[in-house]
mmCIF file of C-alpha atoms in Angstrom:
data_model
loop_
_atom_site.group_PDB
_atom_site.id
_atom_site.type_symbol
_atom_site.label_atom_id
_atom_site.label_comp_id
_atom_site.label_asym_id
_atom_site.label_seq_id
_atom_site.Cartn_x
_atom_site.Cartn_y
_atom_site.Cartn_z
ATOM 1 C CA MET A 1 -18.720 3.926 30.073
ATOM 2 C CA ARG A 2 -15.461 3.063 31.828
ATOM 3 C CA ILE A 3 -12.672 1.324 29.910
ATOM 4 C CA THR A 4 -9.182 0.155 30.790
ATOM 5 C CA LEU A 5 -6.377 1.937 28.944
ATOM 6 C CA GLU A 6 -3.149 -0.005 29.411
ATOM 7 C CA PRO A 7 -0.269 2.224 30.636
ATOM 8 C CA VAL A 8 2.945 2.559 28.624
ATOM 9 C CA ASP A 9 6.481 3.589 29.510
ATOM 10 C CA GLY A 10 6.403 6.630 27.242
ATOM 11 C CA VAL A 11 4.939 8.361 24.219
ATOM 12 C CA HIS A 12 6.817 10.311 21.550
ATOM 13 C CA VAL A 13 4.703 12.721 19.508
ATOM 14 C CA THR A 14 6.378 14.187 16.416
ATOM 15 C CA THR A 15 4.699 17.059 14.574
ATOM 16 C CA LEU A 16 4.670 16.225 10.865
ATOM 17 C CA ILE A 17 2.375 19.022 9.634
ATOM 18 C CA ASP A 18 1.445 22.249 11.408
ATOM 19 C CA ASN A 19 0.951 25.924 10.586
ATOM 20 C CA SER A 20 4.491 26.955 11.558
ATOM 21 C CA SER A 21 8.033 25.862 10.770
ATOM 22 C CA ASP A 22 10.980 27.350 12.670
ATOM 23 C CA ALA A 23 14.629 26.379 12.158
ATOM 24 C CA LEU A 24 15.773 28.381 15.191
ATOM 25 C CA LEU A 25 13.674 26.840 17.985
ATOM 26 C CA PRO A 26 16.006 25.135 20.494
ATOM 27 C CA ASP A 27 15.509 21.915 22.415
ATOM 28 C CA GLU A 28 13.854 22.474 25.783
ATOM 29 C CA GLY A 29 12.770 20.068 28.471
ATOM 30 C CA LEU A 30 10.925 17.156 26.909
ATOM 31 C CA VAL A 31 10.973 18.502 23.341
ATOM 32 C CA ARG A 32 13.668 18.033 20.727
ATOM 33 C CA ARG A 33 13.639 20.303 17.683
ATOM 34 C CA TRP A 34 14.646 19.665 14.084
ATOM 35 C CA GLY A 35 16.716 22.544 12.726
ATOM 36 C CA LEU A 36 19.768 24.700 13.303
ATOM 37 C CA ALA A 37 19.294 24.991 17.073
ATOM 38 C CA GLY A 38 17.844 21.564 17.883
ATOM 39 C CA THR A 39 19.237 18.046 18.076
ATOM 40 C CA ALA A 40 16.411 15.969 16.589
ATOM 41 C CA GLY A 41 18.138 15.717 13.212
ATOM 42 C CA PRO A 42 20.514 17.425 10.772
ATOM 43 C CA LEU A 43 19.411 19.657 7.922
ATOM 44 C CA PRO A 44 19.583 17.766 4.602
ATOM 45 C CA VAL A 45 21.679 19.183 1.775
ATOM 46 C CA VAL A 46 19.975 19.638 -1.606
ATOM 47 C CA PRO A 47 21.223 20.866 -4.995
ATOM 48 C CA ASN A 48 20.858 24.591 -5.628
ATOM 49 C CA GLY A 49 22.179 26.396 -8.686
ATOM 50 C CA MET A 50 22.126 29.807 -6.966
ATOM 51 C CA SER A 51 24.718 28.961 -4.289
ATOM 52 C CA LEU A 52 28.491 28.625 -4.301
ATOM 53 C CA GLY A 53 29.224 24.930 -4.636
ATOM 54 C CA GLY A 54 25.726 24.284 -5.979
ATOM 55 C CA ARG A 55 24.272 23.196 -2.644
ATOM 56 C CA ALA A 56 21.812 24.515 -0.063
ATOM 57 C CA VAL A 57 19.802 23.120 2.833
ATOM 58 C CA ASP A 58 16.253 21.814 2.782
ATOM 59 C CA PHE A 59 13.704 22.442 5.524
ATOM 60 C CA LEU A 60 10.366 21.149 6.710
ATOM 61 C CA ARG A 61 7.210 22.518 5.102
ATOM 62 C CA ALA A 62 4.495 24.258 7.120
ATOM 63 C CA GLU A 63 0.855 24.067 6.000
ATOM 64 C CA HIS A 64 -2.517 25.121 7.308
ATOM 65 C CA GLY A 65 -3.262 21.640 8.581
ATOM 66 C CA PHE A 66 -2.154 19.023 11.059
ATOM 67 C CA SER A 67 -0.472 15.635 11.207
ATOM 68 C CA ALA A 68 1.483 13.876 13.938
ATOM 69 C CA LEU A 69 3.361 10.643 14.470
ATOM 70 C CA VAL A 70 2.437 8.900 17.705
ATOM 71 C CA GLU A 71 5.144 6.507 18.844
ATOM 72 C CA LEU A 72 4.378 4.255 21.786
ATOM 73 C CA VAL A 73 7.374 3.254 23.913
ATOM 74 C CA ASP A 74 6.927 0.082 25.976
ATOM 75 C CA GLY A 75 10.130 -1.531 27.170
ATOM 76 C CA ASP A 76 12.326 -2.131 24.147
ATOM 77 C CA ARG A 77 9.375 -2.071 21.759
ATOM 78 C CA ARG A 78 8.222 0.946 19.753
ATOM 79 C CA ARG A 79 4.994 1.087 17.735
ATOM 80 C CA ARG A 80 3.775 3.852 15.440
ATOM 81 C CA VAL A 81 0.399 5.311 14.491
ATOM 82 C CA LEU A 82 -0.204 8.234 12.140
ATOM 83 C CA PHE A 83 -2.717 10.838 13.337
ATOM 84 C CA ASP A 84 -4.141 13.003 10.508
ATOM 85 C CA THR A 85 -2.337 13.705 7.236
ATOM 86 C CA GLY A 86 -2.350 17.471 6.537
ATOM 87 C CA ILE A 87 -3.799 19.424 3.633
ATOM 88 C CA THR A 88 -1.663 19.031 0.485
ATOM 89 C CA PRO A 89 -0.971 15.814 -1.425
ATOM 90 C CA ASP A 90 2.800 16.003 -0.962
ATOM 91 C CA GLY A 91 3.299 17.926 2.292
ATOM 92 C CA LEU A 92 3.165 14.948 4.636
ATOM 93 C CA ILE A 93 5.208 12.539 2.548
ATOM 94 C CA GLY A 94 7.793 15.274 1.882
ATOM 95 C CA ASN A 95 8.225 15.970 5.592
ATOM 96 C CA LEU A 96 8.416 12.252 6.395
ATOM 97 C CA ASP A 97 11.272 12.018 3.898
ATOM 98 C CA ARG A 98 13.038 15.042 5.406
ATOM 99 C CA LEU A 99 12.686 13.575 8.900
ATOM 100 C CA GLY A 100 13.820 10.137 7.789
ATOM 101 C CA ILE A 101 10.616 8.438 8.996
ATOM 102 C CA PRO A 102 9.678 5.415 6.842
ATOM 103 C CA PRO A 103 5.894 5.443 6.290
ATOM 104 C CA ASP A 104 5.792 1.657 6.100
ATOM 105 C CA THR A 105 6.423 1.585 9.871
ATOM 106 C CA PHE A 106 2.888 2.867 10.650
ATOM 107 C CA GLU A 107 0.449 0.295 12.031
ATOM 108 C CA ALA A 108 -2.660 2.419 11.455
ATOM 109 C CA VAL A 109 -3.951 5.849 10.495
ATOM 110 C CA VAL A 110 -6.393 7.701 12.758
ATOM 111 C CA PHE A 111 -8.360 10.678 11.476
ATOM 112 C CA SER A 112 -9.532 13.318 13.933
ATOM 113 C CA HIS A 113 -12.345 14.395 11.558
ATOM 114 C CA GLY A 114 -13.145 14.822 7.883
ATOM 115 C CA HIS A 115 -12.024 18.413 7.237
ATOM 116 C CA PHE A 116 -9.713 18.575 4.243
ATOM 117 C CA ASP A 117 -6.780 20.183 6.110
ATOM 118 C CA HIS A 118 -6.451 16.953 8.107
ATOM 119 C CA VAL A 119 -7.138 14.419 5.361
ATOM 120 C CA MET A 120 -5.805 15.271 1.908
ATOM 121 C CA GLY A 121 -2.167 14.338 2.562
ATOM 122 C CA LEU A 122 -3.337 10.730 2.470
ATOM 123 C CA ASP A 123 -2.981 10.981 -1.318
ATOM 124 C CA GLY A 124 0.816 11.240 -1.241
ATOM 125 C CA LEU A 125 1.069 8.598 1.460
ATOM 126 C CA ALA A 126 -1.004 6.178 -0.633
ATOM 127 C CA ARG A 127 1.128 6.768 -3.722
ATOM 128 C CA ARG A 128 4.254 5.992 -1.697
ATOM 129 C CA LEU A 129 2.934 2.941 0.149
ATOM 130 C CA GLY A 130 0.965 1.277 -2.613
ATOM 131 C CA ARG A 131 -1.627 -1.181 -1.334
ATOM 132 C CA ALA A 132 -0.463 -1.374 2.263
ATOM 133 C CA ASN A 133 -3.824 -2.544 3.717
ATOM 134 C CA LEU A 134 -3.434 -0.182 6.662
ATOM 135 C CA PRO A 135 -6.486 0.255 8.897
ATOM 136 C CA VAL A 136 -7.903 3.795 8.835
ATOM 137 C CA LEU A 137 -9.984 4.685 11.902
ATOM 138 C CA LEU A 138 -12.648 7.382 11.589
ATOM 139 C CA HIS A 139 -16.120 8.523 12.641
ATOM 140 C CA PRO A 140 -19.057 7.878 10.257
ATOM 141 C CA ASP A 141 -19.593 11.642 9.737
ATOM 142 C CA PHE A 142 -16.074 11.833 8.273
ATOM 143 C CA TRP A 143 -17.610 11.473 4.772
ATOM 144 C CA LEU A 144 -20.003 14.440 4.974
ATOM 145 C CA ARG A 145 -19.873 17.158 2.327
ATOM 146 C CA ARG A 146 -19.244 20.458 4.080
ATOM 147 C CA ARG A 147 -19.050 24.117 3.209
ATOM 148 C CA ILE A 148 -18.740 27.617 4.611
ATOM 149 C CA LYS A 149 -21.544 29.935 3.508
ATOM 150 C CA GLY A 150 -20.513 33.554 4.057
ATOM 151 C CA PRO A 151 -21.615 36.989 2.916
ATOM 152 C CA ASP A 152 -19.058 36.943 0.103
ATOM 153 C CA GLY A 153 -19.904 33.521 -1.262
ATOM 154 C CA ILE A 154 -19.675 29.797 -0.623
ATOM 155 C CA PHE A 155 -16.589 27.632 -0.227
ATOM 156 C CA GLU A 156 -17.292 23.898 -0.420
ATOM 157 C CA PHE A 157 -14.584 21.842 1.225
ATOM 158 C CA PRO A 158 -12.786 19.085 -0.663
ATOM 159 C CA THR A 159 -14.542 15.936 0.569
ATOM 160 C CA PRO A 160 -12.779 12.625 1.295
ATOM 161 C CA SER A 161 -13.803 9.817 -1.037
ATOM 162 C CA ARG A 162 -14.517 6.417 0.459
ATOM 163 C CA PRO A 163 -14.152 4.580 -2.887
ATOM 164 C CA ALA A 164 -10.787 6.270 -3.467
ATOM 165 C CA ILE A 165 -9.470 5.515 0.025
ATOM 166 C CA GLU A 166 -10.600 1.900 -0.060
ATOM 167 C CA GLY A 167 -9.438 1.583 -3.663
ATOM 168 C CA ALA A 168 -5.949 2.657 -2.563
ATOM 169 C CA GLY A 169 -5.827 -0.361 -0.265
ATOM 170 C CA PHE A 170 -6.758 1.163 3.091
ATOM 171 C CA THR A 171 -9.176 -0.688 5.375
ATOM 172 C CA VAL A 172 -11.801 1.731 6.687
ATOM 173 C CA VAL A 173 -12.891 1.201 10.310
ATOM 174 C CA GLU A 174 -15.854 3.417 11.267
ATOM 175 C CA ASP A 175 -17.060 3.911 14.833
ATOM 176 C CA ARG A 176 -18.872 6.527 16.857
ATOM 177 C CA GLN A 177 -17.811 4.760 20.051
ATOM 178 C CA PRO A 178 -14.347 4.602 21.635
ATOM 179 C CA SER A 179 -11.958 2.068 20.146
ATOM 180 C CA PHE A 180 -8.480 0.711 20.872
ATOM 181 C CA LEU A 181 -5.279 0.225 18.918
ATOM 182 C CA LEU A 182 -1.934 -1.353 19.838
ATOM 183 C CA ASP A 183 -3.304 -4.001 22.187
ATOM 184 C CA GLY A 184 -5.331 -1.607 24.318
ATOM 185 C CA ARG A 185 -2.561 0.957 24.727
ATOM 186 C CA LEU A 186 -3.912 3.674 22.418
ATOM 187 C CA LEU A 187 -7.478 4.937 22.743
ATOM 188 C CA VAL A 188 -9.428 6.673 20.003
ATOM 189 C CA THR A 189 -12.142 8.600 21.835
ATOM 190 C CA GLY A 190 -14.880 8.334 19.253
ATOM 191 C CA GLU A 191 -17.570 10.998 19.489
ATOM 192 C CA VAL A 192 -16.850 13.367 22.387
ATOM 193 C CA ASP A 193 -19.529 14.292 24.940
ATOM 194 C CA ARG A 194 -20.308 18.016 24.811
ATOM 195 C CA THR A 195 -20.813 19.099 28.419
ATOM 196 C CA THR A 196 -19.487 22.661 28.767
ATOM 197 C CA PRO A 197 -21.849 25.556 27.968
ATOM 198 C CA PHE A 198 -19.194 27.676 26.246
ATOM 199 C CA GLU A 199 -17.610 25.233 23.763
ATOM 200 C CA THR A 200 -20.201 25.648 21.009
ATOM 201 C CA GLY A 201 -18.141 24.597 17.994
ATOM 202 C CA MET A 202 -18.123 26.236 14.590
ATOM 203 C CA PRO A 203 -20.211 29.259 13.550
ATOM 204 C CA PRO A 204 -23.608 28.574 11.891
ATOM 205 C CA ALA A 205 -22.027 29.411 8.526
ATOM 206 C CA HIS A 206 -20.353 25.984 8.689
ATOM 207 C CA GLN A 207 -22.779 23.597 7.021
ATOM 208 C CA ALA A 208 -23.068 19.912 6.137
ATOM 209 C CA TYR A 209 -25.079 18.207 3.427
ATOM 210 C CA ARG A 210 -27.537 15.842 5.093
ATOM 211 C CA ASP A 211 -30.617 14.156 3.640
ATOM 212 C CA GLY A 212 -30.523 16.228 0.484
ATOM 213 C CA GLU A 213 -30.072 19.683 2.005
ATOM 214 C CA TRP A 214 -27.443 21.950 3.535
ATOM 215 C CA VAL A 215 -27.921 22.364 7.299
ATOM 216 C CA PRO A 216 -25.863 24.047 10.063
ATOM 217 C CA ASP A 217 -23.045 21.824 11.319
ATOM 218 C CA GLN A 218 -21.666 23.675 14.302
ATOM 219 C CA LEU A 219 -20.744 20.684 16.455
ATOM 220 C CA VAL A 220 -18.665 18.661 13.924
ATOM 221 C CA HIS A 221 -19.614 15.418 15.655
ATOM 222 C CA ASP A 222 -16.832 13.427 13.990
ATOM 223 C CA ASP A 223 -14.171 15.314 15.970
ATOM 224 C CA GLN A 224 -12.216 12.770 18.025
ATOM 225 C CA ALA A 225 -8.870 12.563 19.808
ATOM 226 C CA VAL A 226 -6.161 10.039 20.668
ATOM 227 C CA VAL A 227 -5.390 9.232 24.316
ATOM 228 C CA LEU A 228 -2.523 7.320 25.949
ATOM 229 C CA HIS A 229 -1.647 6.663 29.580
ATOM 230 C CA VAL A 230 1.992 7.171 30.540
ATOM 231 C CA ARG A 231 2.808 5.089 33.576
ATOM 232 C CA ASP A 232 3.087 7.156 36.809
ATOM 233 C CA LYS A 233 2.486 10.386 34.846
ATOM 234 C CA GLY A 234 -1.106 10.436 33.598
ATOM 235 C CA LEU A 235 -2.951 10.908 30.321
ATOM 236 C CA VAL A 236 -1.522 12.240 27.079
ATOM 237 C CA VAL A 237 -4.294 13.729 24.923
ATOM 238 C CA LEU A 238 -3.630 14.531 21.257
ATOM 239 C CA THR A 239 -6.220 16.516 19.304
ATOM 240 C CA GLY A 240 -6.457 17.321 15.607
ATOM 241 C CA CYS A 241 -8.584 20.461 15.602
ATOM 242 C CA GLY A 242 -10.446 20.279 18.879
ATOM 243 C CA HIS A 243 -13.868 21.155 17.447
ATOM 244 C CA ALA A 244 -15.435 19.318 20.379
ATOM 245 C CA GLY A 245 -13.744 21.802 22.739
ATOM 246 C CA ILE A 246 -10.443 21.159 24.462
ATOM 247 C CA VAL A 247 -12.046 21.075 27.928
ATOM 248 C CA ASN A 248 -14.764 18.683 26.731
ATOM 249 C CA ILE A 249 -12.104 16.441 25.182
ATOM 250 C CA VAL A 250 -9.939 16.303 28.309
ATOM 251 C CA ARG A 251 -12.911 15.618 30.559
ATOM 252 C CA HIS A 252 -14.197 12.958 28.165
ATOM 253 C CA ALA A 253 -10.800 11.213 28.180
ATOM 254 C CA LYS A 254 -10.730 11.223 31.985
ATOM 255 C CA ARG A 255 -14.276 9.866 32.242
ATOM 256 C CA LEU A 256 -13.595 7.078 29.745
ATOM 257 C CA THR A 257 -10.359 5.898 31.340
ATOM 258 C CA GLY A 258 -10.929 6.660 35.006
ATOM 259 C CA VAL A 259 -7.477 8.276 35.045
ATOM 260 C CA ASP A 260 -7.821 11.626 36.790
ATOM 261 C CA ARG A 261 -4.359 13.031 36.085
ATOM 262 C CA LEU A 262 -3.615 14.898 32.842
ATOM 263 C CA HIS A 263 0.062 14.796 31.921
ATOM 264 C CA ALA A 264 0.071 16.448 28.488
ATOM 265 C CA VAL A 265 -2.331 17.921 25.957
ATOM 266 C CA LEU A 266 -1.150 18.631 22.419
ATOM 267 C CA GLY A 267 -2.638 19.553 19.041
ATOM 268 C CA GLY A 268 -5.213 21.884 17.583
ATOM 269 C CA PHE A 269 -7.383 23.488 20.251
ATOM 270 C CA HIS A 270 -9.600 25.471 17.829
ATOM 271 C CA LEU A 271 -9.609 28.469 20.162
ATOM 272 C CA ARG A 272 -10.472 31.290 17.804
ATOM 273 C CA PRO A 273 -10.741 34.840 19.226
ATOM 274 C CA GLY A 274 -13.899 35.228 21.261
ATOM 275 C CA PRO A 275 -15.656 34.323 24.493
ATOM 276 C CA THR A 276 -14.556 30.663 24.457
ATOM 277 C CA VAL A 277 -10.897 31.471 25.109
ATOM 278 C CA ALA A 278 -11.033 32.698 28.729
ATOM 279 C CA PRO A 279 -13.091 29.846 30.274
ATOM 280 C CA SER A 280 -11.198 27.247 28.228
ATOM 281 C CA VAL A 281 -7.845 28.529 29.486
ATOM 282 C CA GLN A 282 -9.135 28.769 33.056
ATOM 283 C CA LEU A 283 -10.463 25.205 33.172
ATOM 284 C CA LEU A 284 -7.525 23.712 31.290
ATOM 285 C CA THR A 285 -5.174 25.426 33.760
ATOM 286 C CA ALA A 286 -7.129 23.828 36.610
ATOM 287 C CA GLU A 287 -6.245 20.409 35.160
ATOM 288 C CA ALA A 288 -2.565 21.246 35.871
ATOM 289 C CA PRO A 289 -0.982 19.465 32.875
ATOM 290 C CA ALA A 290 2.803 19.256 32.844
ATOM 291 C CA VAL A 291 2.924 19.877 29.071
ATOM 292 C CA VAL A 292 0.638 22.086 26.949
ATOM 293 C CA VAL A 293 1.314 22.367 23.211
ATOM 294 C CA PRO A 294 -1.364 24.351 21.345
ATOM 295 C CA ALA A 295 -0.947 23.901 17.607
ATOM 296 C CA HIS A 296 -2.964 24.218 14.379
ATOM 297 C CA CYS A 297 -6.025 26.522 14.494
ATOM 298 C CA THR A 298 -5.231 27.914 17.957
ATOM 299 C CA SER A 299 -5.305 31.712 17.635
ATOM 300 C CA TRP A 300 -2.404 33.872 18.762
ATOM 301 C CA GLN A 301 -4.700 35.376 21.425
ATOM 302 C CA ALA A 302 -5.290 31.903 22.863
ATOM 303 C CA GLN A 303 -1.593 31.034 22.570
ATOM 304 C CA HIS A 304 -0.689 34.114 24.617
ATOM 305 C CA ALA A 305 -3.395 33.380 27.189
ATOM 306 C CA LEU A 306 -2.225 29.780 27.604
ATOM 307 C CA ALA A 307 1.412 30.839 27.904
ATOM 308 C CA ALA A 308 0.535 33.435 30.542
ATOM 309 C CA ALA A 309 -1.629 31.025 32.550
ATOM 310 C CA MET A 310 0.752 28.029 32.383
ATOM 311 C CA PRO A 311 4.270 29.361 31.745
ATOM 312 C CA ALA A 312 6.021 26.204 32.966
ATOM 313 C CA ALA A 313 3.837 23.846 30.917
ATOM 314 C CA PHE A 314 3.399 25.865 27.711
ATOM 315 C CA THR A 315 5.624 24.865 24.800
ATOM 316 C CA PRO A 316 5.359 26.339 21.287
ATOM 317 C CA ASN A 317 4.937 23.902 18.449
ATOM 318 C CA ALA A 318 6.643 23.756 15.049
ATOM 319 C CA VAL A 319 6.941 21.138 12.348
ATOM 320 C CA GLY A 320 9.562 18.553 13.302
ATOM 321 C CA SER A 321 9.218 19.003 17.075
ATOM 322 C CA ARG A 322 9.423 15.680 18.937
ATOM 323 C CA PHE A 323 7.816 15.620 22.360
ATOM 324 C CA GLU A 324 9.284 12.787 24.438
ATOM 325 C CA LEU A 325 6.668 12.211 27.105
#
């Protein structure tokens, strides 16, 4: 399948939820930081009874999860889509308030997959918006019950509820195939082709409930990414967790669009320690992206390997970082 992804003048990606928050990261290159050393925004003052004058500063919350604001820049027009919503009910909406981003400016919500650390912040967003009738784009496997079965017991994931999401006023749009938003300028990949031999997904202990029984769910088929084409630069690929494999995702985006140049790749790469790290870093380096931002669920070993392989492109992530691509 070959589709036409309309180019845009620019893309701004703002990290709303991630595993780290750092007030001392400075601006650098294409990224503006929110904190003491950056220029993306001032620190808000909040009441505090333990300080002289009764005031202190607030700061962005980090969570084990992911959420990002995708802002398309085309001429004088800017359009916004929310990608994932983090893990806690109030983490996302709290950080939106701290960043001064009105949630009623979103045109849609896209979910990378159904794992709870990417979904459950929708609760706070729904309470704030009321019945906003926003479209929510997702893969049909998003609704699966899932669990981790280990030697020390079983942890069943919180599962998203379709009646609750639709009852809150969201319009669910399910598709396994690629789909467009924003007049053909933002591509949701749909289910990603698995072509590399080393990107094998989750361990067998990750299971899904299908047809009345728990079965291994290593591939997490609902994993999907967002892709944009920056004019004269190339593709921007944003992942939530990257269960499909970051190399598979990049290659899938290039095959779908026919655009051979990768400008930036950001988000969760799901590179846990193990044999997947080395070939993933090698092949991603061969794509020669100008910007690489590994975030949520990318191990420190993989972070170090990516930084060593692509020192000019590698940029650390933190909540509040705005990448102006």
